[in-house]
Coordinates of C-alpha atoms in Angstrom, one line a residue:
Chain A
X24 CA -31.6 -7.2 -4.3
X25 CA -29.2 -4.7 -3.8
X26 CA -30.3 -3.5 -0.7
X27 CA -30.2 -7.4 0.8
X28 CA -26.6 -8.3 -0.5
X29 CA -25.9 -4.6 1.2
X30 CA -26.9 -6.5 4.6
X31 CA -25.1 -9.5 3.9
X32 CA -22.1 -7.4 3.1
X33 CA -22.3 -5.5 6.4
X34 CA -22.6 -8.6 8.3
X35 CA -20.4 -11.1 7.0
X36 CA -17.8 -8.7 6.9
X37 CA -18.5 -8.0 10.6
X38 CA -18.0 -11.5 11.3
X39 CA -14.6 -11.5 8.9
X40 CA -13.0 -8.4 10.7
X41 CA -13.7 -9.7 14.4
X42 CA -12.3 -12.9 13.3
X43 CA -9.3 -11.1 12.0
X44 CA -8.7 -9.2 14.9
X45 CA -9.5 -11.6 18.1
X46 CA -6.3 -13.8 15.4
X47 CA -4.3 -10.4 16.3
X48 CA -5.4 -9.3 19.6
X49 CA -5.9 -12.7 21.2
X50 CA -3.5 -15.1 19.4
X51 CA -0.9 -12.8 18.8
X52 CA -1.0 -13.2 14.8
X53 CA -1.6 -11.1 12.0
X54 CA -3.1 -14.3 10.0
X55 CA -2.8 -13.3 6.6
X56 CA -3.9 -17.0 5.5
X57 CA -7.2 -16.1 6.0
X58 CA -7.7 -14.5 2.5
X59 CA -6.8 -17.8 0.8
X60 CA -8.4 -19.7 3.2
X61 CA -11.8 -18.2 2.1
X62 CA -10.4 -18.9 -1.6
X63 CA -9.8 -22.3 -0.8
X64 CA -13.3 -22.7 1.1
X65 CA -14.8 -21.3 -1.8
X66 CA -13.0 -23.7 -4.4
X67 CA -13.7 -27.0 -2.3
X68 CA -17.3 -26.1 -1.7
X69 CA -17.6 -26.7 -5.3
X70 CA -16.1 -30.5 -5.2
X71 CA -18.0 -31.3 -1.9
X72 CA -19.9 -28.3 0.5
X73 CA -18.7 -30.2 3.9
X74 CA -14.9 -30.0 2.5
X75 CA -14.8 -26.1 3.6
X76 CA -14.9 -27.3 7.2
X77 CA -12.6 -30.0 7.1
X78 CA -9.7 -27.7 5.2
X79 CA -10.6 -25.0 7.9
X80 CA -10.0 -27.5 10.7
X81 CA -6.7 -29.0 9.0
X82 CA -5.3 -25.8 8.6
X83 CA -6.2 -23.9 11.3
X84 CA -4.9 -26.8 13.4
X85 CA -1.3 -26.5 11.6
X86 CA -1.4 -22.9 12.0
X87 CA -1.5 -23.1 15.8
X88 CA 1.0 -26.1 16.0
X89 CA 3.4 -24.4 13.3
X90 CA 3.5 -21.1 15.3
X91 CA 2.5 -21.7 18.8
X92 CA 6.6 -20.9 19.5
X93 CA 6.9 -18.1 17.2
X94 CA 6.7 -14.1 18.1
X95 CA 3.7 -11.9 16.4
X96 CA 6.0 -11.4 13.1
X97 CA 7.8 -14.5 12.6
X98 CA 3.8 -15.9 13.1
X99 CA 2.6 -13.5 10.9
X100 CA 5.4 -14.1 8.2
X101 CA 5.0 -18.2 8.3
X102 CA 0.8 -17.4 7.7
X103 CA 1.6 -15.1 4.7
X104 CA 4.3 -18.1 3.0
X105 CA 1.0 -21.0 4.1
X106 CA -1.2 -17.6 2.6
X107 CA 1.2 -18.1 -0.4
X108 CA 1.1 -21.6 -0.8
X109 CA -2.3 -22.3 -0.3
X110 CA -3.2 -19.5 -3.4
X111 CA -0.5 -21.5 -5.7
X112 CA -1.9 -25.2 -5.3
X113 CA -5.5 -24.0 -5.9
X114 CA -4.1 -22.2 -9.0
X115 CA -1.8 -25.1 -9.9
X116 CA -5.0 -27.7 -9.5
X117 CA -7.7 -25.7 -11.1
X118 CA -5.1 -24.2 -13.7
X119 CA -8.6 -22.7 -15.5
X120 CA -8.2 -19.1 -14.5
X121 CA -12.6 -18.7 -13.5
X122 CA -14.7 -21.2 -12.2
X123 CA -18.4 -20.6 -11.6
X124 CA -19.9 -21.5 -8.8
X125 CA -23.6 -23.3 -8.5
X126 CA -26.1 -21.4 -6.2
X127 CA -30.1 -22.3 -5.2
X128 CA -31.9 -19.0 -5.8
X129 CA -34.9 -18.4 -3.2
X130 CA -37.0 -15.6 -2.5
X131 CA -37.0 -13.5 0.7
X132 CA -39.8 -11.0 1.6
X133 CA -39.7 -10.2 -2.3
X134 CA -36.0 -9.7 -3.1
X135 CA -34.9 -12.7 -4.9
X136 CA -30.8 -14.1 -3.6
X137 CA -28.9 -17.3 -3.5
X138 CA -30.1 -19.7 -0.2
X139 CA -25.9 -20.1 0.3
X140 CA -25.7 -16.5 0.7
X141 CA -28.8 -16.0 3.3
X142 CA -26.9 -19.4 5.0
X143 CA -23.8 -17.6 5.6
X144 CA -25.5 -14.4 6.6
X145 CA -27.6 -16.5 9.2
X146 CA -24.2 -18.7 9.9
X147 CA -22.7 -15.0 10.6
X148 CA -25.4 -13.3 12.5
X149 CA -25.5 -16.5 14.6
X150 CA -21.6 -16.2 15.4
X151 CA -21.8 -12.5 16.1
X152 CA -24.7 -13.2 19.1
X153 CA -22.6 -15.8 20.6
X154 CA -19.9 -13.5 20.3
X155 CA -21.8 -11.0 22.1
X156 CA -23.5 -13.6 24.7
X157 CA -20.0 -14.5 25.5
X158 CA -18.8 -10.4 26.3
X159 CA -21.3 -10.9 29.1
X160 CA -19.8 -13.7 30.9
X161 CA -16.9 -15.3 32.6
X162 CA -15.8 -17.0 29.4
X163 CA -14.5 -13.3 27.9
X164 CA -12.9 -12.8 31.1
X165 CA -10.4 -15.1 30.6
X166 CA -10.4 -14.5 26.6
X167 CA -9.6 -10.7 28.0
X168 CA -6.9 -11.6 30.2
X169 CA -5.0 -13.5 27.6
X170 CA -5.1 -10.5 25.6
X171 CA -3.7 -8.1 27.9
X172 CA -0.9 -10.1 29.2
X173 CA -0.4 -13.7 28.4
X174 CA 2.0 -14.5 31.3
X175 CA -0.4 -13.2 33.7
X176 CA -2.9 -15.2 32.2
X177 CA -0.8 -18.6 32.7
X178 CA -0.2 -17.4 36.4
X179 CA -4.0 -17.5 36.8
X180 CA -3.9 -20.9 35.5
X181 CA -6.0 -20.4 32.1
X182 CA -5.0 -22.7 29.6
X183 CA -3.8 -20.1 26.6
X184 CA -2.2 -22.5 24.2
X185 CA -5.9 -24.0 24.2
X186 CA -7.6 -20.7 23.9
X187 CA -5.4 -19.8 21.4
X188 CA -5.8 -23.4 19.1
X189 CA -9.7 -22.9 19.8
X190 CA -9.7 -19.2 18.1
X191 CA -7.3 -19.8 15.3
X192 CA -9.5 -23.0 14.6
X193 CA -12.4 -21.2 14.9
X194 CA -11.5 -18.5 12.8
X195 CA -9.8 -20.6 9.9
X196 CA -12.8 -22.7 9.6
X197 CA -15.3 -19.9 9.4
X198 CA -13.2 -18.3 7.1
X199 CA -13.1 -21.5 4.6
X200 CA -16.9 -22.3 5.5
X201 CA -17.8 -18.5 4.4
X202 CA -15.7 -18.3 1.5
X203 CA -17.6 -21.6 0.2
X204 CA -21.4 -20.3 1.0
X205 CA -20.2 -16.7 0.2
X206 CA -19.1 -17.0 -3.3
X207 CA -21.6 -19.5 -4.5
X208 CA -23.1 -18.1 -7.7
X209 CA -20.1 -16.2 -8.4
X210 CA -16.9 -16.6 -10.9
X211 CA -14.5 -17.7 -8.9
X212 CA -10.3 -16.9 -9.5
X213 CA -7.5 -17.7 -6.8
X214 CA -7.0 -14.1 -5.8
X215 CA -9.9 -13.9 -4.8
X216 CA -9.3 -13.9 -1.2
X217 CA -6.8 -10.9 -0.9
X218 CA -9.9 -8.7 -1.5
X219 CA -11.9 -10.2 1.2
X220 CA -8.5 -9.7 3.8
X221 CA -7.9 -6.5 3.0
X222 CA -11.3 -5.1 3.8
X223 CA -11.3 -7.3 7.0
X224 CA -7.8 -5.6 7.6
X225 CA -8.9 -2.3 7.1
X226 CA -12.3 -2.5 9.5
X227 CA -10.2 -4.5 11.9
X228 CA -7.6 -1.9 11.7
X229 CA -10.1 1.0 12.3
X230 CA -12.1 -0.8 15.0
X231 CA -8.8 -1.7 16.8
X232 CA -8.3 2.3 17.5
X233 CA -11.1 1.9 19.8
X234 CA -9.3 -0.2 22.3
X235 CA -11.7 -2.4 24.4
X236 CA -14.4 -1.3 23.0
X237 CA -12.9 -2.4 19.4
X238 CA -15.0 -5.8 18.7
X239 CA -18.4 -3.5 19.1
X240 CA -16.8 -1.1 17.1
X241 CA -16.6 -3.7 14.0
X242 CA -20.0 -3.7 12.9
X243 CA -20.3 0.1 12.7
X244 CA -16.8 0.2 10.8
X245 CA -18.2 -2.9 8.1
X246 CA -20.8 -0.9 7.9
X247 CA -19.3 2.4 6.9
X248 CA -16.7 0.6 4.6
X249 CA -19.7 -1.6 2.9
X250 CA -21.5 2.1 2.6
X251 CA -18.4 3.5 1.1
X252 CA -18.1 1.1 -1.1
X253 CA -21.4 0.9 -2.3
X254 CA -21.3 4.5 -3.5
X255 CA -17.7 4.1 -5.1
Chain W
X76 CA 35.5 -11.0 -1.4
X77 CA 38.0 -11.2 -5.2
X78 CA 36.0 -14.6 -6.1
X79 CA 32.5 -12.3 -5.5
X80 CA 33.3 -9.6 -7.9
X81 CA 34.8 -12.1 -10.7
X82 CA 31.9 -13.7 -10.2
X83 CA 29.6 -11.3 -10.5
X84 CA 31.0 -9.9 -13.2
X85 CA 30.7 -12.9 -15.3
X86 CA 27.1 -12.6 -14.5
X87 CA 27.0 -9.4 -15.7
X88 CA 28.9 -10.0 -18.6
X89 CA 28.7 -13.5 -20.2
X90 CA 25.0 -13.8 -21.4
X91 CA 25.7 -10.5 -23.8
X92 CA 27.4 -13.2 -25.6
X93 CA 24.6 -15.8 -25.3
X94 CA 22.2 -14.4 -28.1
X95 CA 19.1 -12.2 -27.7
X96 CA 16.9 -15.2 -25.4
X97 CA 19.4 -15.2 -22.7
X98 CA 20.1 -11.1 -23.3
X99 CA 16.7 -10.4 -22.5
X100 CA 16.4 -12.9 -19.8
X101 CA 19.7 -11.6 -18.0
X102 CA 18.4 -8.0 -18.7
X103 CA 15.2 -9.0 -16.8
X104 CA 17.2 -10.3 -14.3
X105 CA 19.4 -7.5 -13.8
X106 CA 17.1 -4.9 -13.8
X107 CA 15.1 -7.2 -10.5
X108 CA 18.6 -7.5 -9.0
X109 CA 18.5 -3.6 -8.6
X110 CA 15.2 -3.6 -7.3
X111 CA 16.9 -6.3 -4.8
X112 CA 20.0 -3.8 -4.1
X113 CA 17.5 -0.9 -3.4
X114 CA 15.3 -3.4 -0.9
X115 CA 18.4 -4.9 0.4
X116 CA 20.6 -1.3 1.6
X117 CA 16.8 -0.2 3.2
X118 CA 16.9 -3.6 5.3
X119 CA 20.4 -3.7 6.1
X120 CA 20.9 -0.1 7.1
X121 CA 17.7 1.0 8.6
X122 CA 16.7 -2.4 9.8
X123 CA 13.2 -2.1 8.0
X124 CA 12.0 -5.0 6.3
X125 CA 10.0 -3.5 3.4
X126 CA 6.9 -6.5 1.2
X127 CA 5.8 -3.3 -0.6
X128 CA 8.8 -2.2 -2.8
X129 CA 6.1 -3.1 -5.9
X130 CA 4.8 0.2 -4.9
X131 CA 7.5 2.8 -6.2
X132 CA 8.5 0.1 -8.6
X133 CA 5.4 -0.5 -10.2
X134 CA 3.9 3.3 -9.6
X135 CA 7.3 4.6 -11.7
X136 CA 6.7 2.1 -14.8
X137 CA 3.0 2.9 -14.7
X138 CA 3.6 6.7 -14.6
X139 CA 5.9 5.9 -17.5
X140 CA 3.0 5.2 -19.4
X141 CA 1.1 8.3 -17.6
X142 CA 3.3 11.1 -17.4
X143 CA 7.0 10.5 -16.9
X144 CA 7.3 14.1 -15.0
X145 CA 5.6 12.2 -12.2
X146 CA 8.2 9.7 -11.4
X147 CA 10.0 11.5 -8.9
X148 CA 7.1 11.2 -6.6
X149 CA 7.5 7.5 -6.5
X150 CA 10.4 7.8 -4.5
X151 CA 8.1 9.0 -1.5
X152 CA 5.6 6.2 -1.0
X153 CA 7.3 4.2 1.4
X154 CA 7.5 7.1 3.4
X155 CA 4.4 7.4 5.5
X156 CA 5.2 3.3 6.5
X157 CA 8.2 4.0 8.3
X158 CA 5.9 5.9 11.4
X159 CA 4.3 2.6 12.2
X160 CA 7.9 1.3 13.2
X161 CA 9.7 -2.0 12.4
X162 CA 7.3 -4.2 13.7
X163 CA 4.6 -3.2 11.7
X164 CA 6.5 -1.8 8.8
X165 CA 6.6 -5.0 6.9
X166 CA 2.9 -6.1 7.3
X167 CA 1.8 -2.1 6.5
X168 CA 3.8 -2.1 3.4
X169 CA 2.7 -5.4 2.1
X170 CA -0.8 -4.6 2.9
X171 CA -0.9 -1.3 0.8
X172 CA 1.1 -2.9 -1.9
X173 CA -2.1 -5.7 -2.1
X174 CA -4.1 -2.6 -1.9
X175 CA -2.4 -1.2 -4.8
X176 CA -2.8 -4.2 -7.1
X177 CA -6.2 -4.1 -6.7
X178 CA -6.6 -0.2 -6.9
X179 CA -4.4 -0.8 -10.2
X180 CA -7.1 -2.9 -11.7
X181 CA -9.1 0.3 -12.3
X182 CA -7.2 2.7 -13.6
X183 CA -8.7 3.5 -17.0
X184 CA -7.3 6.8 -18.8
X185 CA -7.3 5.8 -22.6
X186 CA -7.0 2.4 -21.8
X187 CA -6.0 0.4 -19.1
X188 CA -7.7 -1.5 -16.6
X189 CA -7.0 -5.3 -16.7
X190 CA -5.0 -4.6 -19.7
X191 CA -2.7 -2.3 -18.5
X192 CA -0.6 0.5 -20.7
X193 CA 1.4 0.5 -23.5
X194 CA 4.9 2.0 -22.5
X195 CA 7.6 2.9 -25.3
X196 CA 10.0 0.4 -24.9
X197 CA 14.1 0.3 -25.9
X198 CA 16.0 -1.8 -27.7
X199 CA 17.4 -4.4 -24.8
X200 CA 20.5 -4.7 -25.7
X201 CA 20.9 -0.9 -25.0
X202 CA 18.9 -1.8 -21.5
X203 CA 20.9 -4.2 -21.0
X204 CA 24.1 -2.0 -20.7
X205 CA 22.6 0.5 -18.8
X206 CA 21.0 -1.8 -16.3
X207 CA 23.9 -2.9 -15.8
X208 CA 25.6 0.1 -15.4
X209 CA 23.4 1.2 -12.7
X210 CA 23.4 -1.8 -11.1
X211 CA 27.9 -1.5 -10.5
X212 CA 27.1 2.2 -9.8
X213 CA 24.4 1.5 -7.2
X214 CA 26.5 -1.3 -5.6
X215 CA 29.6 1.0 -5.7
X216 CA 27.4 4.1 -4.3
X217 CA 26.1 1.9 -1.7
X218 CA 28.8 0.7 -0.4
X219 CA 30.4 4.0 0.4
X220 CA 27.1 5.4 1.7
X221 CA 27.7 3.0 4.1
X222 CA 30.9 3.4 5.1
X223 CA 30.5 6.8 5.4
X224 CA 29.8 9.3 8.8
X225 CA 26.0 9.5 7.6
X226 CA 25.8 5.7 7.1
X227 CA 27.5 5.4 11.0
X228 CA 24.8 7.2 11.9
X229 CA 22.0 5.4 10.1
X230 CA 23.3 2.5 11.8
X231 CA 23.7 3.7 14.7
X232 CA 19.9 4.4 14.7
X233 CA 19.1 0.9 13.7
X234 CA 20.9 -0.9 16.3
X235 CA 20.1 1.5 19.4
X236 CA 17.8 4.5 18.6
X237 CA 17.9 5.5 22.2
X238 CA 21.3 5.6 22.4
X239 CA 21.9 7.5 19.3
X240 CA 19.7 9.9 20.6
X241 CA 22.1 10.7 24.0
X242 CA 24.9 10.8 21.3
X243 CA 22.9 13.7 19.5
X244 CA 21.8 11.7 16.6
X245 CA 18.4 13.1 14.9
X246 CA 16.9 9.5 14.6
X247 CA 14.5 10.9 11.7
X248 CA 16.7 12.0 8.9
X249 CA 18.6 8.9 9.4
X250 CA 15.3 6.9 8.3
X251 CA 13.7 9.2 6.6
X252 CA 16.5 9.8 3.8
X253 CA 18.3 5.8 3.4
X254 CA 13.6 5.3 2.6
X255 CA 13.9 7.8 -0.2
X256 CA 17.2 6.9 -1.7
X257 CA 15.9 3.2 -2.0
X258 CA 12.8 4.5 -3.3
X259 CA 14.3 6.6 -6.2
X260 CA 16.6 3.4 -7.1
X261 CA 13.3 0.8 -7.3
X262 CA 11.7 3.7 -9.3
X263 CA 14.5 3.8 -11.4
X264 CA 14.4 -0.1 -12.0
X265 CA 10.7 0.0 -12.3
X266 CA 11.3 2.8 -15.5
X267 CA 13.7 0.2 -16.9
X268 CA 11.6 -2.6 -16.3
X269 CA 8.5 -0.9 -18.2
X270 CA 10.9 0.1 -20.9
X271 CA 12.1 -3.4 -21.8
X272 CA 8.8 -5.0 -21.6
X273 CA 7.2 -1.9 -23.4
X274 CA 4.1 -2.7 -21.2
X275 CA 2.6 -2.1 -18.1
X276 CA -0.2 -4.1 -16.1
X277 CA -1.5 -4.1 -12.6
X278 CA 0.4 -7.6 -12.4
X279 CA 3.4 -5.1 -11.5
X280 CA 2.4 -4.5 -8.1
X281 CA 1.4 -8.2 -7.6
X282 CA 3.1 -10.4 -4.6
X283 CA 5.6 -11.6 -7.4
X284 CA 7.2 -8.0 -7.2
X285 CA 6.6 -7.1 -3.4
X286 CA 7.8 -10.2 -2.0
X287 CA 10.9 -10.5 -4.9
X288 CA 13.9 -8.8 -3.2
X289 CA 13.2 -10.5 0.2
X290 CA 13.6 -13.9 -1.4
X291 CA 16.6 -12.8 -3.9
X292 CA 18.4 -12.2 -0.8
X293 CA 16.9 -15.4 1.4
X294 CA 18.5 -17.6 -1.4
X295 CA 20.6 -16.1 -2.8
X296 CA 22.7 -13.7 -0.2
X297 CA 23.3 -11.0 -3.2
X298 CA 21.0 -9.2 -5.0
X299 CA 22.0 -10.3 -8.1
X300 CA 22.9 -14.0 -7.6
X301 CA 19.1 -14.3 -5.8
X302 CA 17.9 -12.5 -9.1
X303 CA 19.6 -14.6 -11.2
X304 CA 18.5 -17.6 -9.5
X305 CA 15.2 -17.2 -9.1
X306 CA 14.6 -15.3 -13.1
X307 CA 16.5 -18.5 -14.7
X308 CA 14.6 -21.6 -12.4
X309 CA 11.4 -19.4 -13.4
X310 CA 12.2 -19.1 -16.9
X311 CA 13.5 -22.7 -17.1
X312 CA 10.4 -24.4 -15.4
X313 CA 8.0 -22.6 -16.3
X314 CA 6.9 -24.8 -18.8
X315 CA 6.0 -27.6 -16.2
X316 CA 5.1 -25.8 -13.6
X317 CA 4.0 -21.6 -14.3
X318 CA 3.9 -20.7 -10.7
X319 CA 7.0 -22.2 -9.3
X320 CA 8.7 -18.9 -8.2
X321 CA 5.7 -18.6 -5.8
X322 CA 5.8 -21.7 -4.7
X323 CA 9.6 -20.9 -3.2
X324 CA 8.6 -17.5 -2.1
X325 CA 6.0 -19.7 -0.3
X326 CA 8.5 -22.2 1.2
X327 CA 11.0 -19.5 2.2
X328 CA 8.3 -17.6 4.0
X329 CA 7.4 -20.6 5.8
X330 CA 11.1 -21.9 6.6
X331 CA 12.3 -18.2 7.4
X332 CA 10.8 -17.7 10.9
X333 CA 12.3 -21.1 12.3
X334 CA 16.1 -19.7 11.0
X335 CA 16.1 -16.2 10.5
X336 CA 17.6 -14.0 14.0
X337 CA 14.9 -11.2 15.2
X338 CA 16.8 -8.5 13.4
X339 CA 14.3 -6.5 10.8
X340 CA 11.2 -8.7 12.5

């Protein structure tokens, strides 16, 4: 059991930092919303497991619209006051300070887990290969050039208010998605998400040292962090 | 500049003669608004926006309850921040103050934990005179440092480091020393804080405290008029609506960027 949650650690918090760091390197945020949008994911998933996706999609969209004009702090600031407010009306509507979550239990070559959990760990591995299919071709090209220098980018004509709404959308919704497969089973409380950013912070952070080779990097960080805390 | 003074004297003054209720609450308020003047001399002089002043705050009112010979220390955590610069200093310092909240959670020496530690606590009325002692001194300290050849300076590096360089400014001391003088005053309001409440818990480093002085000022322009403000509409509606200090802190953060200049972002 352990040794299986230990992999779905690794993993999902792979998928969690590269998220968090294409926000920063690509989007030029330091989305610090993400924390409560897993929170919120995991909170909705209880009322209704498709409302994850639809919260994602909502709020990633107003993220992008809200701060498309903004710099990297005044972005960052407006994500941690929607961070903020997000955490305060799941708190004020649930007012009940834990909430359990429901979970299917199944059985995998002996080690007995919850089907959400081996959902999101498929959901993440899944994301990670098209991640990786996509460092092979053209389309990471452009998703490269918008990261070293956005003006340069528009000069080659690629479209980086759209590449920029796609990621934050993409990484909003997988947040919110994860959050509400990820926690099934589990007591749930609104600062839940916090935790969750600040380990994606922290392997982000370390990953981001190794320059372009920094999104490969992640799943060697998530693992050391998952190892270390493991033992702690 | 008269009408400020009278007014914040009365502020400072009336609700000693308001019974113990609005004492305590005014004490509270007080003791936040030096937290705020500590926060707000960092951001105006050295330009660096700090979300983690929980940190010595919270750190001096636990080590209260710890060892008291420990405090001084407090007054050196924001240190290490200022290397990443202004651009990152805000997001750095609200990140390790999360960090800390957490970490807080499992501290267990006799106690502790969720629960937090018992703190001897002082009679509030006597609290309340000394907060608000400090809090003139502070202003009145502050407002020389600034004035002063070492505050020049400490502007000087805010607004141009460069140039203050080719004038033969050390840009370093002048960061390095305004960081640790606002430290040791949120460490001192953190000691007063955990001595009115006579209690301690890892809610102390929560967003409530790191994000506090940021908003005071947002609202309310001075330290102890934002503390005021936001201490009473918490304490008034409360009752309807527990969480309605973060829900401004949440508003604020999200208005801010649209009218705030680039200064300190």
């Amino acid at each position: 059991m352990i040794t299986l949650t230990f992999i779905f650690s690794v993993v999902i918090y792979s998928i969690l930092s590269l998220l968090f760091l294409i926000c920063y390197r690509v989007c030029k945020i330091l989305n610090l919303s993400l924390g409560s949008l897993y929170t919120l994911g995991a909170y909705s998933y209880t009322i209704n497991p498709l409302a994850p996706v639809f919260l994602g999609i909502a709020l990633g969209s107003f993220l992008h619209f809200a701060t498309r004009s903004l710099n990297l702090s005044k972005a960052t600031v407006f994500s941690l006051g929607l961070a903020i407010l997000i955490e305060e009306i799941v708190r004020i509507n649930v007012r009940v300070q834990y909430v359990i979550s429901d979970a299917t239990k199944i059985e995998i070559f002996g080690f007995t887990t919850f089907l959400e959990h081996f959902i999101s760990f498929l959901l993440s591995i899944l994301i990670l290969t098209i991640f990786l299919i996509l460092f092979l071709t053209r389309v990471s090209m452009k998703i490269k050039v918008v990261e070293e220098d956005w003006e340069l980018a528009e000069v080659y004509g690629i479209d980086t208010k759209f590449i920029r709404f796609l990621l934050i959308l993409i990484s909003s919704s997988l947040f919110c998605i994860i959050g509400g497969l990820y926690t099934s089973g589990s007591v749930l409380y609104p600062t839940m998400g916090w935790k969750i950013l600040i380990f994606s912070i922290i392997i982000a952070t370390v990953a981001n040292f190794f320059k372009e080779n920094a999104y490969l990097a992640i799943p060697f960080m998530s693992l050391l962090v998952c190892t270390l805390e493991l033992f702690c | 500049m008269y009408v400020r003074i009278v007014l914040l004297a009365l502020l400072l003054t009336i609700p000693a003669f308001l019974g113990f209720q609005i004492m305590f609450l005014a004490v509270s308020a007080v003791i936040l608004a030096i937290l705020t003047l500590s926060w707000f001399y960092m951001e105006k002089e050295t330009g660096f926006v700090s979300l983690g002043h929980s940190i010595p705050f919270g750190l001096s009112a636990y080590l209260a309850a710890l060892n008291p010979y420990l405090i001084p220390i407090c007054s050196l955590t924001l240190l290490p921040f200022i290397f990443f610069g202004k651009t990152i200093f805000p997001f750095a310092t609200f990140v390790a103050s999360i960090f800390t909240w957490h970490f807080s959670h499992y501290i267990i020496i006799d106690g502790g934990g969720e629960e937090g530690f018992r703190v001897e606590s002082f009679d509030p009325s006597e609290l309340y005179i000394a907060s608000t002692i400090f809090f003139i001194i502070f202003s009145i300290f502050f407002y020389f440092l600034s004035k002063s050849n070492f505050g020049l300076k400490v502007k000087a590096v805010r607004d141009d480091e460069i140039a203050a360089k080719a004038l033969g400014i050390n840009p370093w001391p002048m960061k390095i020393v305004p960081t640790i003088i606002s430290g040791i005053i949120s460490s001192l309001a953190g000691l007063l804080h955990a001595k009115l409440f006579g209690h301690v818990s890892p809610d102390i480093f929560s967003p409530f405290f790191s994000i506090f002085p940021f908003v005071a000022i947002m609202i309310g322009r001075e330290p102890l008029v934002g503390s005021y403000l936001i201490v009473v509409s918490s304490w008034f509606l409360s009752p309807y609506i527990p969480e309605f200090h973060y829900l401004v802190y949440a508003l604020i953060l999200i208005v801010l960027p649209y009218v705030r200049s680039n200064r300190g972002f």
